[in-house]
Coordinates of N, CA, C and O and ligand atoms in Angstrom, one line a residue:
M1 N -42.3 -55.8 -66.6 CA -42.6 -55.8 -65.2 C -44.0 -56.3 -64.8 O -44.9 -56.0 -65.6
A2 N -44.1 -57.0 -63.7 CA -45.4 -57.6 -63.3 C -46.4 -56.5 -63.2 O -46.1 -55.4 -62.6
G3 N -47.5 -56.7 -63.8 CA -48.6 -55.8 -63.7 C -48.7 -54.8 -64.9 O -49.8 -54.2 -65.1
E4 N -47.6 -54.6 -65.6 CA -47.6 -53.6 -66.7 C -48.3 -54.2 -67.9 O -48.2 -55.4 -68.2
P5 N -49.0 -53.4 -68.7 CA -49.7 -53.9 -69.9 C -48.6 -54.5 -70.9 O -47.5 -54.0 -71.0
Q6 N -49.0 -55.6 -71.5 CA -48.1 -56.2 -72.5 C -48.7 -56.0 -73.9 O -49.9 -56.3 -74.1
D7 N -47.8 -55.6 -74.8 CA -48.2 -55.3 -76.2 C -48.9 -56.4 -76.9 O -49.7 -56.3 -77.7
D8 N -48.4 -57.6 -76.6 CA -48.8 -58.8 -77.3 C -49.9 -59.6 -76.6 O -50.2 -60.8 -76.9
C9 N -50.6 -59.0 -75.6 CA -51.5 -59.7 -74.8 C -53.0 -59.3 -75.2 O -53.4 -58.1 -75.0
L10 N -53.7 -60.3 -75.6 CA -55.1 -60.0 -76.0 C -56.0 -59.4 -74.9 O -56.7 -58.5 -75.1
F11 N -55.8 -59.9 -73.7 CA -56.7 -59.4 -72.6 C -56.3 -58.0 -72.2 O -57.1 -57.2 -71.8
C12 N -55.0 -57.7 -72.3 CA -54.5 -56.3 -72.0 C -55.2 -55.4 -73.1 O -55.6 -54.3 -72.7
K13 N -55.4 -55.9 -74.3 CA -56.0 -55.1 -75.3 C -57.5 -54.9 -75.0 O -58.1 -53.9 -75.3
I14 N -58.1 -55.9 -74.5 CA -59.5 -55.8 -74.1 C -59.7 -54.8 -73.0 O -60.6 -53.9 -73.0
V15 N -58.7 -54.8 -72.0 CA -58.8 -53.8 -70.9 C -58.6 -52.4 -71.5 O -59.3 -51.5 -71.1
A16 N -57.8 -52.3 -72.5 CA -57.5 -50.9 -73.1 C -58.6 -50.6 -74.1 O -58.5 -49.5 -74.7
K17 N -59.6 -51.5 -74.3 CA -60.7 -51.3 -75.3 C -60.1 -51.2 -76.7 O -60.8 -50.6 -77.6
Q18 N -59.0 -51.8 -77.0 CA -58.4 -51.8 -78.3 C -59.0 -53.0 -79.1 O -58.9 -53.1 -80.3
V19 N -59.5 -54.0 -78.3 CA -60.2 -55.2 -78.9 C -61.6 -55.2 -78.3 O -61.7 -55.1 -77.1
P20 N -62.6 -55.4 -79.1 CA -64.0 -55.3 -78.5 C -64.3 -56.6 -77.7 O -63.8 -57.7 -78.0
A21 N -65.1 -56.4 -76.7 CA -65.6 -57.5 -75.9 C -67.0 -57.1 -75.4 O -67.3 -55.9 -75.3
T22 N -67.8 -58.2 -75.0 CA -69.1 -57.9 -74.4 C -68.8 -57.8 -72.9 O -68.8 -58.8 -72.2
I23 N -68.6 -56.6 -72.5 CA -68.2 -56.4 -71.0 C -69.5 -56.4 -70.2 O -70.5 -55.7 -70.6
V24 N -69.5 -57.1 -69.2 CA -70.7 -57.2 -68.3 C -70.5 -56.5 -67.0 O -71.5 -56.0 -66.4
R25 N -69.3 -56.3 -66.6 CA -69.0 -55.6 -65.3 C -67.6 -55.0 -65.5 O -66.7 -55.6 -66.1
E26 N -67.4 -53.9 -64.8 CA -66.0 -53.3 -64.8 C -65.9 -52.6 -63.4 O -66.8 -51.9 -63.0
T27 N -64.7 -52.8 -62.8 CA -64.4 -52.0 -61.6 C -63.1 -51.3 -61.8 O -62.5 -51.4 -62.9
D28 N -62.6 -50.6 -60.8 CA -61.3 -49.9 -61.0 C -60.2 -50.9 -61.3 O -59.2 -50.5 -62.0
T29 N -60.3 -52.1 -60.8 CA -59.2 -53.1 -61.0 C -59.5 -54.3 -61.8 O -58.6 -55.1 -62.1
T30 N -60.7 -54.5 -62.2 CA -61.1 -55.7 -63.0 C -62.1 -55.4 -64.1 O -62.7 -54.4 -64.2
V31 N -62.1 -56.4 -65.1 CA -63.1 -56.4 -66.1 C -63.7 -57.8 -66.2 O -63.0 -58.8 -66.1
A32 N -65.0 -57.8 -66.5 CA -65.7 -59.1 -66.7 C -66.4 -59.0 -68.1 O -67.1 -58.1 -68.4
F33 N -66.1 -60.0 -68.9 CA -66.7 -60.0 -70.3 C -67.1 -61.5 -70.7 O -66.5 -62.4 -70.2
R34 N -68.0 -61.5 -71.7 CA -68.4 -62.9 -72.1 C -67.4 -63.6 -72.9 O -66.7 -63.0 -73.8
D35 N -67.2 -64.9 -72.6 CA -66.2 -65.7 -73.4 C -66.7 -65.8 -74.8 O -67.9 -66.0 -75.1
I36 N -65.8 -65.7 -75.8 CA -66.2 -65.7 -77.2 C -66.6 -67.1 -77.7 O -67.3 -67.2 -78.7
N37 N -66.2 -68.1 -76.9 CA -66.5 -69.5 -77.3 C -67.2 -70.2 -76.0 O -66.5 -71.0 -75.4
P38 N -68.4 -69.8 -75.7 CA -69.0 -70.2 -74.4 C -69.2 -71.7 -74.3 O -69.6 -72.3 -75.2
Q39 N -68.9 -72.2 -73.1 CA -69.0 -73.6 -72.8 C -70.2 -73.9 -71.9 O -70.4 -75.0 -71.5
A40 N -71.0 -72.9 -71.6 CA -72.2 -73.0 -70.8 C -73.1 -71.8 -71.1 O -72.6 -70.8 -71.7
P41 N -74.3 -71.8 -70.8 CA -75.2 -70.7 -71.1 C -74.7 -69.4 -70.5 O -74.8 -68.3 -71.1
T42 N -74.1 -69.4 -69.3 CA -73.3 -68.3 -68.8 C -71.9 -68.7 -68.8 O -71.5 -69.7 -68.2
H43 N -71.0 -68.0 -69.5 CA -69.6 -68.2 -69.5 C -68.9 -66.8 -69.6 O -68.8 -66.2 -70.7
V44 N -68.5 -66.3 -68.4 CA -68.0 -65.0 -68.3 C -66.5 -65.1 -67.8 O -66.3 -66.0 -66.9
L45 N -65.6 -64.3 -68.3 CA -64.2 -64.3 -67.8 C -64.1 -63.0 -67.0 O -64.5 -61.9 -67.4
V46 N -63.5 -63.2 -65.8 CA -63.1 -62.1 -64.9 C -61.6 -61.9 -64.9 O -60.9 -62.9 -64.6
I47 N -61.1 -60.7 -65.3 CA -59.7 -60.5 -65.3 C -59.3 -59.3 -64.5 O -60.0 -58.4 -64.4
P48 N -58.0 -59.4 -64.0 CA -57.5 -58.1 -63.4 C -57.1 -57.2 -64.5 O -56.7 -57.7 -65.6
K49 N -57.2 -55.9 -64.3 CA -56.8 -55.0 -65.4 C -55.2 -55.1 -65.5 O -54.7 -55.0 -66.6
A50 N -54.5 -55.3 -64.5 CA -53.1 -55.4 -64.5 C -52.7 -56.8 -65.1 O -53.4 -57.8 -64.9
H51 N -51.6 -56.8 -65.8 CA -51.2 -58.1 -66.4 C -50.4 -58.9 -65.5 O -49.4 -58.5 -64.9
H52 N -50.9 -60.2 -65.2 CA -50.2 -61.2 -64.5 C -50.4 -62.5 -65.4 O -51.5 -62.7 -65.8
R53 N -49.4 -63.3 -65.5 CA -49.5 -64.3 -66.6 C -50.5 -65.4 -66.2 O -51.1 -66.1 -67.1
D54 N -50.7 -65.7 -65.0 CA -51.7 -66.7 -64.6 C -52.1 -66.5 -63.1 O -51.6 -65.6 -62.5
A55 N -53.0 -67.4 -62.6 CA -53.6 -67.1 -61.3 C -52.5 -67.3 -60.2 O -52.6 -66.6 -59.2
A56 N -51.5 -68.1 -60.4 CA -50.5 -68.3 -59.4 C -49.6 -67.1 -59.3 O -49.3 -66.6 -58.2
A57 N -49.2 -66.5 -60.5 CA -48.5 -65.3 -60.5 C -49.3 -64.1 -59.8 O -48.7 -63.3 -59.1
L58 N -50.5 -64.1 -60.2 CA -51.4 -63.0 -59.6 C -51.5 -63.2 -58.1 O -51.3 -62.2 -57.3
A59 N -51.7 -64.4 -57.6 CA -51.9 -64.6 -56.1 C -50.6 -64.2 -55.4 O -50.6 -63.6 -54.3
A60 N -49.4 -64.5 -56.0 CA -48.1 -64.3 -55.4 C -47.8 -62.8 -55.4 O -47.3 -62.3 -54.4
A61 N -48.1 -62.1 -56.5 CA -47.6 -60.7 -56.7 C -48.6 -59.7 -56.1 O -48.2 -58.6 -55.7
A62 N -49.9 -60.1 -56.2 CA -50.9 -59.1 -55.9 C -52.2 -59.7 -55.2 O -53.2 -59.8 -55.8
P63 N -52.0 -60.2 -54.0 CA -53.1 -61.0 -53.4 C -54.4 -60.1 -53.2 O -55.5 -60.7 -53.3
D64 N -54.3 -58.8 -53.0 CA -55.5 -58.0 -52.9 C -56.2 -58.0 -54.2 O -57.5 -58.0 -54.3
L65 N -55.5 -57.9 -55.3 CA -56.1 -57.9 -56.7 C -56.7 -59.3 -56.9 O -57.8 -59.4 -57.5
A66 N -56.0 -60.4 -56.5 CA -56.6 -61.7 -56.6 C -58.0 -61.7 -55.9 O -59.0 -62.3 -56.4
A67 N -58.1 -61.1 -54.8 CA -59.3 -61.1 -54.0 C -60.4 -60.3 -54.8 O -61.6 -60.6 -54.8
D68 N -59.9 -59.2 -55.4 CA -60.9 -58.4 -56.2 C -61.5 -59.3 -57.3 O -62.7 -59.2 -57.6
V69 N -60.6 -60.1 -58.0 CA -61.1 -61.0 -59.1 C -62.1 -62.0 -58.5 O -63.2 -62.2 -59.1
L70 N -61.8 -62.6 -57.3 CA -62.7 -63.5 -56.7 C -64.0 -62.9 -56.3 O -65.1 -63.5 -56.6
R71 N -64.0 -61.7 -55.8 CA -65.2 -61.0 -55.4 C -66.1 -60.7 -56.7 O -67.3 -60.8 -56.6
E72 N -65.4 -60.4 -57.8 CA -66.2 -60.1 -59.0 C -66.8 -61.4 -59.6 O -67.8 -61.3 -60.2
T73 N -66.2 -62.5 -59.4 CA -66.8 -63.8 -59.8 C -68.2 -63.9 -59.1 O -69.2 -64.3 -59.8
Q74 N -68.2 -63.6 -57.9 CA -69.5 -63.7 -57.1 C -70.5 -62.7 -57.6 O -71.7 -63.0 -57.8
A75 N -70.0 -61.5 -58.0 CA -70.9 -60.4 -58.5 C -71.5 -60.8 -59.8 O -72.7 -60.6 -60.1
V76 N -70.7 -61.4 -60.7 CA -71.2 -61.9 -62.0 C -72.2 -63.0 -61.7 O -73.3 -63.0 -62.4
A77 N -71.9 -64.0 -60.9 CA -72.9 -65.0 -60.6 C -74.2 -64.5 -60.1 O -75.3 -64.9 -60.5
D78 N -74.1 -63.5 -59.3 CA -75.3 -62.8 -58.7 C -76.1 -62.1 -59.8 O -77.3 -62.4 -60.0
E79 N -75.4 -61.4 -60.7 CA -76.1 -60.7 -61.8 C -76.7 -61.6 -62.8 O -77.8 -61.4 -63.3
E80 N -76.0 -62.8 -63.0 CA -76.5 -63.8 -64.0 C -77.5 -64.7 -63.3 O -78.0 -65.7 -64.0
K81 N -77.8 -64.5 -62.0 CA -78.8 -65.3 -61.3 C -78.4 -66.8 -61.2 O -79.3 -67.6 -61.4
L82 N -77.2 -67.0 -61.0 CA -76.7 -68.4 -61.0 C -76.7 -68.9 -59.5 O -76.1 -68.3 -58.7
E83 N -77.5 -70.0 -59.3 CA -77.5 -70.6 -58.0 C -76.3 -71.5 -57.8 O -75.7 -71.5 -56.7
S84 N -76.0 -72.2 -58.8 CA -74.8 -73.1 -58.8 C -73.9 -72.7 -60.0 O -74.4 -72.4 -61.1
Y85 N -72.6 -72.7 -59.8 CA -71.7 -72.3 -60.8 C -70.3 -72.8 -60.5 O -70.1 -73.2 -59.4
R86 N -69.5 -72.7 -61.5 CA -68.1 -73.1 -61.3 C -67.1 -72.0 -61.6 O -67.3 -71.3 -62.7
V87 N -66.1 -71.8 -60.8 CA -65.1 -70.8 -61.1 C -63.8 -71.6 -61.4 O -63.4 -72.4 -60.6
V88 N -63.2 -71.3 -62.5 CA -62.1 -72.1 -63.0 C -60.9 -71.2 -63.4 O -61.1 -70.2 -64.1
F89 N -59.7 -71.5 -62.9 CA -58.5 -70.8 -63.3 C -57.6 -71.8 -64.0 O -56.9 -72.6 -63.3
N90 N -57.7 -72.0 -65.3 CA -56.7 -72.9 -65.9 C -55.3 -72.3 -65.8 O -55.1 -71.1 -66.1
T91 N -54.4 -73.1 -65.2 CA -53.1 -72.6 -64.9 C -52.1 -73.5 -65.5 O -51.9 -74.6 -65.0
G92 N -51.5 -73.0 -66.6 CA -50.5 -73.8 -67.3 C -51.1 -74.5 -68.5 O -52.3 -74.8 -68.5
A93 N -50.2 -74.7 -69.5 CA -50.7 -75.2 -70.8 C -51.3 -76.6 -70.6 O -52.3 -76.9 -71.3
G94 N -50.8 -77.4 -69.7 CA -51.3 -78.8 -69.5 C -52.7 -78.8 -68.9 O -53.5 -79.8 -69.0
A95 N -53.1 -77.6 -68.3 CA -54.5 -77.5 -67.8 C -55.4 -76.8 -68.7 O -56.6 -76.5 -68.4
G96 N -54.9 -76.5 -69.9 CA -55.8 -75.8 -70.9 C -55.6 -74.3 -71.0 O -56.4 -73.7 -71.8
Q97 N -54.7 -73.7 -70.3 CA -54.5 -72.3 -70.4 C -54.0 -71.9 -71.8 O -53.0 -72.5 -72.3
T98 N -54.7 -71.0 -72.5 CA -54.3 -70.5 -73.8 C -54.0 -69.0 -73.9 O -53.4 -68.6 -74.8
V99 N -54.5 -68.3 -72.9 CA -54.3 -66.8 -72.9 C -53.5 -66.6 -71.6 O -54.0 -66.9 -70.5
W100 N -52.4 -65.9 -71.8 CA -51.4 -65.8 -70.6 C -51.6 -64.5 -69.9 O -50.6 -63.7 -69.7
H101 N -52.8 -64.2 -69.6 CA -53.2 -63.1 -68.7 C -54.3 -63.7 -67.8 O -55.3 -64.2 -68.2
A102 N -54.0 -63.7 -66.5 CA -54.8 -64.4 -65.5 C -56.3 -64.1 -65.7 O -56.7 -62.9 -65.9
H103 N -57.1 -65.1 -65.6 CA -58.5 -65.0 -65.8 C -59.3 -66.1 -65.1 O -58.9 -67.2 -65.1
A104 N -60.4 -65.7 -64.5 CA -61.3 -66.7 -63.9 C -62.5 -66.9 -64.9 O -63.1 -66.0 -65.4
H105 N -62.7 -68.2 -65.2 CA -63.9 -68.5 -65.9 C -65.1 -68.7 -64.9 O -64.9 -69.4 -63.9
V106 N -66.2 -68.0 -65.2 CA -67.4 -68.2 -64.4 C -68.4 -69.0 -65.3 O -68.8 -68.4 -66.3
L107 N -68.7 -70.2 -65.0 CA -69.5 -71.1 -65.8 C -70.8 -71.5 -65.0 O -70.7 -71.9 -63.9
G108 N -72.0 -71.4 -65.7 CA -73.2 -71.8 -65.1 C -74.3 -71.8 -66.0 O -74.2 -71.5 -67.2
G109 N -75.5 -72.1 -65.5 CA -76.7 -72.2 -66.3 C -77.0 -73.5 -66.9 O -78.0 -73.7 -67.6
R110 N -76.2 -74.5 -66.5 CA -76.5 -75.9 -66.9 C -75.8 -76.8 -65.8 O -75.0 -76.3 -65.0
G111 N -76.2 -78.1 -65.8 CA -75.5 -79.0 -64.9 C -74.0 -79.1 -65.2 O -73.7 -79.1 -66.4
L112 N -73.2 -79.1 -64.2 CA -71.8 -79.2 -64.4 C -71.3 -80.5 -63.7 O -71.4 -80.7 -62.5
E113 N -70.6 -81.3 -64.5 CA -70.2 -82.6 -64.0 C -69.0 -82.5 -63.1 O -68.1 -81.6 -63.3
W114 N -68.8 -83.3 -62.1 CA -67.6 -83.4 -61.3 C -67.2 -84.8 -61.2 O -68.1 -85.7 -60.9
P115 N -66.0 -85.2 -61.4 CA -64.8 -84.3 -61.7 C -64.9 -83.8 -63.1 O -65.4 -84.5 -64.0
P116 N -64.3 -82.6 -63.4 CA -64.2 -82.1 -64.7 C -63.2 -82.9 -65.5 O -62.4 -83.6 -65.0
G117 N -63.2 -82.8 -66.8 CA -62.2 -83.5 -67.7 C -60.8 -82.9 -67.6 O -60.6 -81.8 -67.0
Ligands
LIG1 P1 -58.0 -70.4 -71.2 O1 -58.0 -71.5 -72.2 O2 -58.3 -70.8 -69.8 O3 -56.7 -69.6 -71.3 O4 -59.2 -69.4 -71.5 C1 -59.1 -68.5 -72.5 C2 -60.5 -68.2 -72.9 O5 -60.5 -66.9 -73.6 C3 -61.1 -69.2 -73.8 O6 -62.3 -69.8 -73.2 C4 -61.5 -68.4 -75.1 O7 -62.7 -68.8 -75.7 C5 -61.5 -67.0 -74.6 N1 -61.3 -66.0 -75.6 C6 -60.3 -65.9 -76.5 N2 -60.3 -64.8 -77.2 C7 -61.4 -64.1 -76.7 C8 -62.0 -62.8 -77.1 N3 -61.5 -62.0 -78.0 N4 -63.0 -62.4 -76.3 C9 -63.6 -63.2 -75.4 N5 -63.0 -64.4 -75.0 C10 -62.0 -64.8 -75.7
LIG2 ZN1 -52.3 -58.9 -70.3

């Protein structure tokens, strides 16, 4: 069922503290932690605690929770003192999504080219 923890989901395990992560922020509905393979000096992932497979599913099923995730990206950028940063939701394998639990990448601390690859 949408939103229920999935046994085979890495990020559900991070939410449950069954897999360690460097958590930088946590709210009732979200967790933010450092990406294990950072692509910028600041690379933090913001996830909803509830399981949704991607950003599209999250937005459709739980728009208030999607707003919580977006608000947390701003809070992370603020804490990390990022003046400019990028928020990315890779959605679908063709866009580079590899973990099927919705997550926002918050990237900053270096110049970011546009358009991205
Ligand atoms: P995506 O490719 O958009 O699905 O992003 C998944 C991200 O999760 C990648 O940037 C990975 O480096 C990151 N990642 C995978 N495993 C872990 C982990 N155990 N802790 C933190 N980040 C992870
Ligand atoms: Zn999950």
